[in-house]
Amino acid sequence: MIQLGIIGTNWITDQFVQAAHETGKYQLAAVYSRRLETAQKFGEKYGDVEYATDLDTFFNIEHLNTVYIASPNSLHFEQAKQGILAGKNVIVEKPAFSTPNEMAEIIELANQKKIFFFEAARNIHEQAFKTVADFLPLKNHILGADFSFMKYSSRYDQVLAGQEPNVFSLHFSGGALVDLGIYPVYAALAWFGIPKESVYYAQKIATGVDGSGTGILRYDHFDVTIRTGKISDSFQPAEIYLTDGTLVMNAINSIDEAEFHDRNHQQIKKLNVHQLENPMVEEAENFAKVILNPTNHKLGTDYEEWVELSRNVNQVIYDMRKSAGIVFDADEK
Ligand SMILES: NC(=O)c1ccc[n+]([C@@H]2O[C@H](COP(=O)([O-])OP(=O)(O)OC[C@H]3O[C@@H](n4cnc5c(N)ncnc54)[C@H](OP(=O)(O)O)[C@@H]3O)[C@@H](O)[C@H]2O)c1
């Protein structure tokens, strides 16, 4: 059983802990929060849990084996580093790190210490995502793709009221691209590989981050267009254009319908895709398999692929961000 600790007490952590318990492979063992009351309120429904309000005490909890980090983005790096140095596996919420340097340092440290680092990129662990991957033909049959993920954030109301919530803050490495745009970028890189060029045109809001934007990932003979935003909602399906037809998915971040419109045979083929009620169960299950079977060769290969994908996604997002002139405080470190 994986003894799990958590950093960050918002709803997403609750969803992850429930998913982790649903796999039967984790037990919540410790909660870190800046305030004891918040930690207790979070942990009380999960039984026998230890609480900490400073990170040294938290990471020193001996039986803690793995830590899930869902704090504001810019804090992930130092927290993950401290966790790895204390001998804990780290599951870091997306976007795991602000810059390619931070990503490289964590990957190197984790390898050195024989510790696992996972980016909680939920979508790539889903059955639906893999079904689409298996369906796609060789790259020379791909003619392009359009992926949108835009969802209004209630925290934008705070920006309109003159405040700066973490998710819309340059200091905390926020903005639409890193928060929601990361899902379509993950999809593009997992399905099509690393683009040769990545650009992003951002519409900045009062806090200086991108409230919305359009990106283009350029491959040898096709482009992927990415639309993302947190100041309006999109209901557009996701599409992949192929030489013999078009694959249409209800959405890119959470695929529960996918059908191929076959131009040659004038027919529509439905792919067998579904979503679980708790969308974090599949990633929690995959991470647990690796943690619990550290010498399994096949799982080790999967793990290395996820880490390389995280590294490449981080680099592409960084390049896109730079092309749009979005500068985080973390860039200056
Ligand atoms: N996978 C997904 O679907 C998904 C969904 C939502 C969010 N996320 C990711 O999860 C992470 C957290 O997102 P969020 O929206 O929950 O962030 P958030 O509300 O800004 O902060 C998360 C937690 O971090 C702590 N915190 C807040 N402000 C802090 C500060 N100034 N200094 C230190 N700690 C602070 C708080 O915990 P305490 O008060 O207990 O210390 C809070 O509960 C982000 O990386 C985000 O991208 C992922």
Coordinates of C-alpha atoms and ligand atoms in Angstrom, one line a residue:
M1 CA 0.0 0.0 0.0
I2 CA 1.3 3.4 -1.0
Q3 CA 1.4 5.8 2.0
L4 CA 0.3 9.1 0.4
G5 CA 0.9 12.6 1.6
I6 CA -0.7 15.7 0.0
I7 CA 0.2 19.4 -0.5
G8 CA -2.6 21.7 -1.4
T9 CA -6.1 21.3 0.0
N10 CA -8.3 22.5 -2.8
W11 CA -11.0 20.3 -4.5
I12 CA -8.5 18.8 -7.0
T13 CA -6.6 17.1 -4.2
D14 CA -9.8 15.7 -2.8
Q15 CA -10.6 14.3 -6.2
F16 CA -7.1 12.8 -6.5
V17 CA -7.2 11.2 -3.0
Q18 CA -10.6 9.7 -3.8
A19 CA -9.3 8.3 -7.1
A20 CA -6.2 7.0 -5.3
H21 CA -8.3 5.2 -2.7
E22 CA -10.6 3.8 -5.5
T23 CA -7.6 2.0 -6.9
G24 CA -7.1 0.2 -3.6
K25 CA -3.4 0.9 -3.8
Y26 CA -3.0 4.1 -1.7
Q27 CA -3.8 5.2 1.8
L28 CA -3.9 8.9 2.7
A29 CA -1.3 9.1 5.5
A30 CA -0.4 12.8 5.8
V31 CA -1.8 16.3 5.0
Y32 CA 0.3 19.4 4.7
S33 CA -1.4 22.8 4.9
R34 CA -0.3 26.2 5.9
R35 CA -3.0 26.1 8.5
L36 CA -3.7 23.2 10.9
E37 CA -7.5 23.7 10.8
T38 CA -7.4 23.5 7.0
A39 CA -5.3 20.3 7.1
Q40 CA -7.7 18.7 9.7
K41 CA -10.8 19.7 7.8
F42 CA -9.3 18.1 4.7
G43 CA -8.0 14.9 6.4
E44 CA -10.7 14.0 8.9
K45 CA -12.9 12.1 6.5
Y46 CA -10.0 9.8 5.5
G47 CA -9.3 8.3 9.0
D48 CA -5.9 8.1 10.7
V49 CA -4.0 11.0 9.1
E50 CA -1.0 13.0 10.3
Y51 CA -0.9 16.7 9.9
A52 CA 1.9 19.2 9.3
T53 CA 2.0 22.9 8.9
D54 CA 5.7 23.1 7.9
L55 CA 7.2 21.2 5.0
D56 CA 10.3 19.9 6.9
T57 CA 8.0 18.1 9.4
F58 CA 5.8 16.9 6.6
F59 CA 8.6 15.4 4.5
N60 CA 10.2 13.9 7.6
I61 CA 7.2 11.6 8.2
E62 CA 9.0 8.3 7.9
H63 CA 6.3 6.1 6.5
L64 CA 5.3 8.6 3.8
N65 CA 6.2 7.1 0.5
T66 CA 4.7 9.3 -2.1
V67 CA 3.6 13.0 -2.2
Y68 CA 0.9 14.5 -4.4
I69 CA 1.6 18.2 -5.0
A70 CA -1.3 20.5 -6.0
S71 CA -0.1 23.9 -4.8
P72 CA 0.1 27.0 -7.1
N73 CA 2.3 26.2 -10.1
S74 CA 5.4 28.2 -9.1
L75 CA 5.8 26.3 -5.8
H76 CA 5.9 22.9 -7.4
F77 CA 9.6 23.0 -8.1
E78 CA 10.9 23.6 -4.6
Q79 CA 8.3 21.3 -3.1
A80 CA 9.1 18.5 -5.5
K81 CA 12.9 19.0 -4.9
Q82 CA 12.5 18.8 -1.2
G83 CA 10.3 15.7 -1.5
I84 CA 12.8 13.9 -3.7
L85 CA 15.7 14.8 -1.4
A86 CA 13.6 13.3 1.5
G87 CA 13.2 10.1 -0.5
K88 CA 9.6 10.5 -1.5
N89 CA 8.1 9.8 -4.9
V90 CA 6.4 12.9 -6.2
I91 CA 3.2 13.2 -8.3
V92 CA 3.1 16.9 -9.4
E93 CA 0.0 18.5 -10.8
K94 CA 0.1 19.9 -14.3
P95 CA 1.9 22.1 -15.2
A96 CA 4.6 20.4 -13.2
F97 CA 7.3 23.1 -13.6
S98 CA 7.6 26.7 -14.9
T99 CA 10.7 26.3 -17.0
P100 CA 12.8 23.7 -18.9
N101 CA 15.6 24.2 -16.4
E102 CA 13.4 23.3 -13.4
M103 CA 12.1 20.3 -15.3
A104 CA 15.6 19.1 -16.2
E105 CA 16.8 19.5 -12.6
I106 CA 13.9 17.5 -11.1
I107 CA 14.3 14.7 -13.7
E108 CA 18.0 14.4 -13.0
L109 CA 17.6 14.5 -9.3
A110 CA 14.8 11.9 -9.3
N111 CA 17.0 9.6 -11.5
Q112 CA 20.0 10.1 -9.2
K113 CA 18.0 9.3 -6.1
K114 CA 16.0 6.5 -7.7
I115 CA 12.8 8.2 -7.0
F116 CA 9.8 8.5 -9.3
F117 CA 8.5 11.8 -10.6
F118 CA 5.1 11.9 -12.3
E119 CA 3.4 14.9 -13.9
A120 CA -0.4 14.4 -13.2
A121 CA -1.3 14.9 -16.9
R122 CA -4.6 13.1 -16.5
N123 CA -5.7 12.9 -20.1
I124 CA -2.8 10.8 -21.5
H125 CA -3.5 8.0 -19.0
E126 CA -7.1 7.7 -20.0
Q127 CA -8.4 4.6 -22.0
A128 CA -10.0 7.0 -24.5
F129 CA -6.7 8.8 -25.2
K130 CA -5.0 5.4 -25.9
T131 CA -7.8 4.3 -28.1
V132 CA -7.4 7.3 -30.3
A133 CA -3.6 6.8 -30.3
D134 CA -4.1 3.2 -31.5
F135 CA -6.6 4.3 -34.2
L136 CA -4.3 7.0 -35.7
P137 CA -2.5 6.1 -38.9
L138 CA 1.2 6.8 -39.6
K139 CA 2.2 10.4 -39.5
N140 CA 2.3 10.8 -43.3
H141 CA -1.5 10.3 -43.3
I142 CA -2.1 13.2 -40.9
L143 CA -3.0 16.5 -42.5
G144 CA -3.7 18.6 -39.4
A145 CA -5.6 19.0 -36.2
D146 CA -7.7 21.6 -34.4
F147 CA -7.9 21.3 -30.6
S148 CA -9.7 23.8 -28.3
F149 CA -9.9 23.9 -24.5
M150 CA -11.5 27.0 -23.2
K151 CA -13.4 27.2 -19.9
Y152 CA -14.5 30.3 -18.0
S153 CA -12.9 30.5 -14.6
S154 CA -14.9 31.9 -11.8
R155 CA -11.6 33.3 -10.6
Y156 CA -11.6 35.7 -13.6
D157 CA -14.4 37.5 -11.7
Q158 CA -11.7 38.4 -9.1
V159 CA -9.4 39.7 -11.9
L160 CA -12.3 41.9 -13.1
A161 CA -12.6 43.1 -9.5
G162 CA -9.0 44.2 -9.5
Q163 CA -7.5 41.2 -7.7
E164 CA -4.8 38.7 -8.8
P165 CA -5.7 35.1 -8.0
N166 CA -2.9 32.6 -8.3
V167 CA -4.1 31.0 -11.5
F168 CA -4.0 34.4 -13.2
S169 CA -0.7 35.5 -11.7
L170 CA 2.8 35.7 -13.4
H171 CA 4.3 35.3 -9.9
F172 CA 2.6 31.9 -9.5
S173 CA 3.2 30.9 -13.2
G174 CA -0.4 31.0 -14.2
G175 CA -2.4 31.8 -17.3
A176 CA -4.6 29.9 -19.8
L177 CA -1.9 28.2 -21.8
V178 CA -0.2 26.5 -18.8
D179 CA -3.4 25.7 -17.1
L180 CA -5.7 24.5 -19.9
G181 CA -3.6 24.7 -23.1
I182 CA -1.4 22.0 -21.6
Y183 CA -4.0 19.4 -22.4
P184 CA -4.1 20.0 -26.1
V185 CA -0.3 20.3 -26.2
Y186 CA 0.0 17.0 -24.4
A187 CA -2.4 15.4 -27.0
A188 CA -0.4 16.8 -29.9
L189 CA 3.0 15.7 -28.6
A190 CA 1.7 12.3 -27.5
W191 CA 0.0 11.6 -30.8
F192 CA 2.2 13.4 -33.3
G193 CA 5.6 13.9 -31.7
I194 CA 7.6 17.0 -31.1
P195 CA 6.7 19.9 -33.4
K196 CA 9.5 21.7 -35.3
E197 CA 8.2 25.1 -34.3
S198 CA 5.7 26.3 -31.7
V199 CA 4.1 29.8 -31.6
Y200 CA 1.4 31.3 -29.5
Y201 CA -0.6 34.5 -29.9
A202 CA -1.9 35.6 -26.5
Q203 CA -4.6 38.0 -25.4
K204 CA -3.3 39.3 -22.1
I205 CA -5.5 40.4 -19.2
A206 CA -4.9 43.0 -16.5
T207 CA -2.6 40.7 -14.5
G208 CA -0.3 40.2 -17.4
V209 CA -1.0 36.5 -18.1
D210 CA -2.8 35.2 -21.1
G211 CA -6.6 35.1 -20.6
S212 CA -6.9 33.3 -23.9
G213 CA -4.8 32.6 -27.0
T214 CA -4.2 30.7 -30.2
G215 CA -1.2 28.5 -30.8
I216 CA 0.2 26.8 -33.8
L217 CA 2.4 23.7 -33.6
R218 CA 4.2 23.2 -36.9
Y219 CA 5.1 19.7 -38.1
D220 CA 6.8 18.8 -41.3
H221 CA 3.7 18.6 -43.4
F222 CA 0.8 19.7 -41.2
D223 CA -0.1 22.1 -38.4
V224 CA -2.0 21.7 -35.2
T225 CA -4.0 24.7 -34.0
I226 CA -4.6 25.1 -30.3
R227 CA -7.2 27.5 -28.9
T228 CA -7.2 27.9 -25.2
G229 CA -8.7 30.4 -22.7
K230 CA -10.1 30.9 -19.2
I231 CA -12.2 34.0 -19.9
S232 CA -14.8 32.3 -22.1
D233 CA -16.2 28.8 -22.9
S234 CA -15.7 26.7 -26.0
F235 CA -18.0 23.9 -27.1
Q236 CA -16.0 23.1 -30.2
P237 CA -15.2 19.5 -30.9
A238 CA -11.6 18.4 -31.5
E239 CA -10.7 17.3 -35.0
I240 CA -7.9 15.4 -36.6
Y241 CA -7.7 15.6 -40.4
L242 CA -6.5 12.4 -42.1
T243 CA -5.9 11.5 -45.8
D244 CA -9.0 9.3 -45.9
G245 CA -11.3 11.2 -43.5
T246 CA -11.7 13.1 -40.3
L247 CA -11.6 12.0 -36.7
V248 CA -14.0 14.0 -34.6
M249 CA -13.9 14.0 -30.8
N250 CA -16.3 15.7 -28.4
A251 CA -13.4 17.5 -26.7
I252 CA -9.6 17.2 -26.4
N253 CA -9.3 17.3 -22.6
S254 CA -11.8 14.6 -21.8
I255 CA -12.8 12.4 -24.7
D256 CA -16.0 10.4 -24.3
E257 CA -17.1 10.4 -27.9
A258 CA -15.0 9.8 -31.0
E259 CA -16.0 9.0 -34.5
F260 CA -14.2 8.6 -37.8
H261 CA -15.9 10.1 -40.9
D262 CA -14.5 7.9 -43.6
R263 CA -14.5 9.8 -46.9
N264 CA -13.8 6.8 -49.1
H265 CA -16.4 4.5 -47.7
Q266 CA -18.9 7.2 -47.0
Q267 CA -19.5 5.9 -43.4
I268 CA -19.0 6.8 -39.8
K269 CA -17.1 4.5 -37.5
K270 CA -17.6 5.0 -33.7
L271 CA -14.6 4.4 -31.5
N272 CA -15.1 2.6 -28.3
V273 CA -14.2 5.3 -25.8
H274 CA -15.5 6.2 -22.3
Q275 CA -14.7 8.3 -19.3
L276 CA -14.7 7.1 -15.7
E277 CA -16.8 8.9 -13.1
N278 CA -13.6 10.1 -11.4
P279 CA -11.3 11.1 -14.2
M280 CA -8.2 10.8 -12.1
V281 CA -8.5 7.0 -11.4
E282 CA -6.6 5.9 -14.5
E283 CA -3.5 8.1 -13.8
A284 CA -3.5 7.1 -10.1
E285 CA -3.7 3.5 -11.1
N286 CA -0.8 3.9 -13.6
F287 CA 1.4 5.7 -11.1
A288 CA 0.7 3.1 -8.5
K289 CA 1.7 0.2 -10.8
V290 CA 5.1 1.9 -11.4
I291 CA 5.7 2.7 -7.7
L292 CA 4.7 -0.8 -6.5
N293 CA 6.7 -2.6 -9.2
P294 CA 9.9 -0.6 -9.5
T295 CA 11.9 -3.4 -11.3
N296 CA 9.3 -4.2 -13.9
H297 CA 10.9 -3.5 -17.3
K298 CA 7.7 -2.7 -19.3
L299 CA 6.4 -0.4 -16.6
G300 CA 9.9 1.2 -16.4
T301 CA 9.7 1.9 -20.1
D302 CA 6.2 3.4 -19.8
Y303 CA 7.6 5.6 -17.0
E304 CA 10.5 6.8 -19.0
E305 CA 8.1 7.7 -21.9
W306 CA 5.9 9.7 -19.6
V307 CA 8.9 11.6 -18.2
E308 CA 10.2 12.4 -21.7
L309 CA 6.7 13.5 -22.8
S310 CA 6.5 15.8 -19.7
R311 CA 9.9 17.3 -20.5
N312 CA 8.9 17.9 -24.2
V313 CA 5.5 19.4 -23.3
N314 CA 7.3 21.7 -20.8
Q315 CA 9.7 22.9 -23.5
V316 CA 7.0 23.5 -26.1
I317 CA 4.8 25.4 -23.6
Y318 CA 7.9 27.5 -22.7
D319 CA 8.6 28.2 -26.4
M320 CA 5.0 29.2 -26.9
R321 CA 5.0 31.4 -23.9
K322 CA 8.2 33.1 -25.0
S323 CA 6.8 33.7 -28.4
A324 CA 3.9 35.5 -26.8
G325 CA 6.1 37.6 -24.5
I326 CA 4.6 36.0 -21.3
V327 CA 7.4 36.2 -18.6
F328 CA 7.0 34.5 -15.3
D329 CA 8.9 35.5 -12.2
A330 CA 10.3 31.9 -12.3
D331 CA 12.0 32.7 -15.7
E332 CA 14.2 35.3 -14.0
K333 CA 15.6 32.8 -11.5
Ligands
LIG1 N1 -5.7 18.0 -13.0 C1 -6.7 18.9 -13.0 O1 -7.8 18.7 -13.5 C2 -6.5 20.1 -12.2 C3 -7.6 20.9 -11.8 C4 -7.4 22.0 -11.0 C5 -6.1 22.3 -10.6 N2 -5.0 21.6 -11.0 C6 -3.7 22.0 -10.7 O2 -3.6 21.9 -9.3 C7 -2.7 22.9 -8.8 C8 -3.4 23.7 -7.7 O3 -4.5 24.4 -8.4 P1 -5.6 25.2 -7.5 O4 -6.4 25.9 -8.4 O5 -6.1 24.3 -6.5 O6 -4.6 26.3 -6.8 P2 -4.8 27.2 -5.6 O7 -6.3 27.2 -5.1 O8 -4.3 28.6 -5.9 O9 -3.9 26.6 -4.4 C9 -3.9 25.2 -4.1 C10 -3.5 25.1 -2.7 O10 -2.2 25.6 -2.4 C11 -2.2 26.3 -1.2 N3 -1.9 27.7 -1.5 C12 -2.7 28.6 -2.1 N4 -2.1 29.8 -2.2 C13 -0.8 29.6 -1.7 C14 0.3 30.5 -1.5 N5 0.2 31.8 -1.8 N6 1.4 30.0 -0.9 C15 1.4 28.7 -0.5 N7 0.4 27.8 -0.7 C16 -0.7 28.3 -1.2 C17 -3.6 26.2 -0.6 O11 -3.5 25.1 0.4 P3 -3.4 25.4 2.0 O12 -4.2 26.6 2.2 O13 -3.9 24.1 2.5 O14 -1.9 25.6 2.3 C18 -4.5 25.8 -1.7 O15 -5.5 24.9 -1.3 C19 -2.2 23.7 -10.0 O16 -1.0 23.3 -10.4 C20 -3.3 23.4 -11.0 O17 -2.9 23.6 -12.3 C21 -5.2 20.5 -11.8

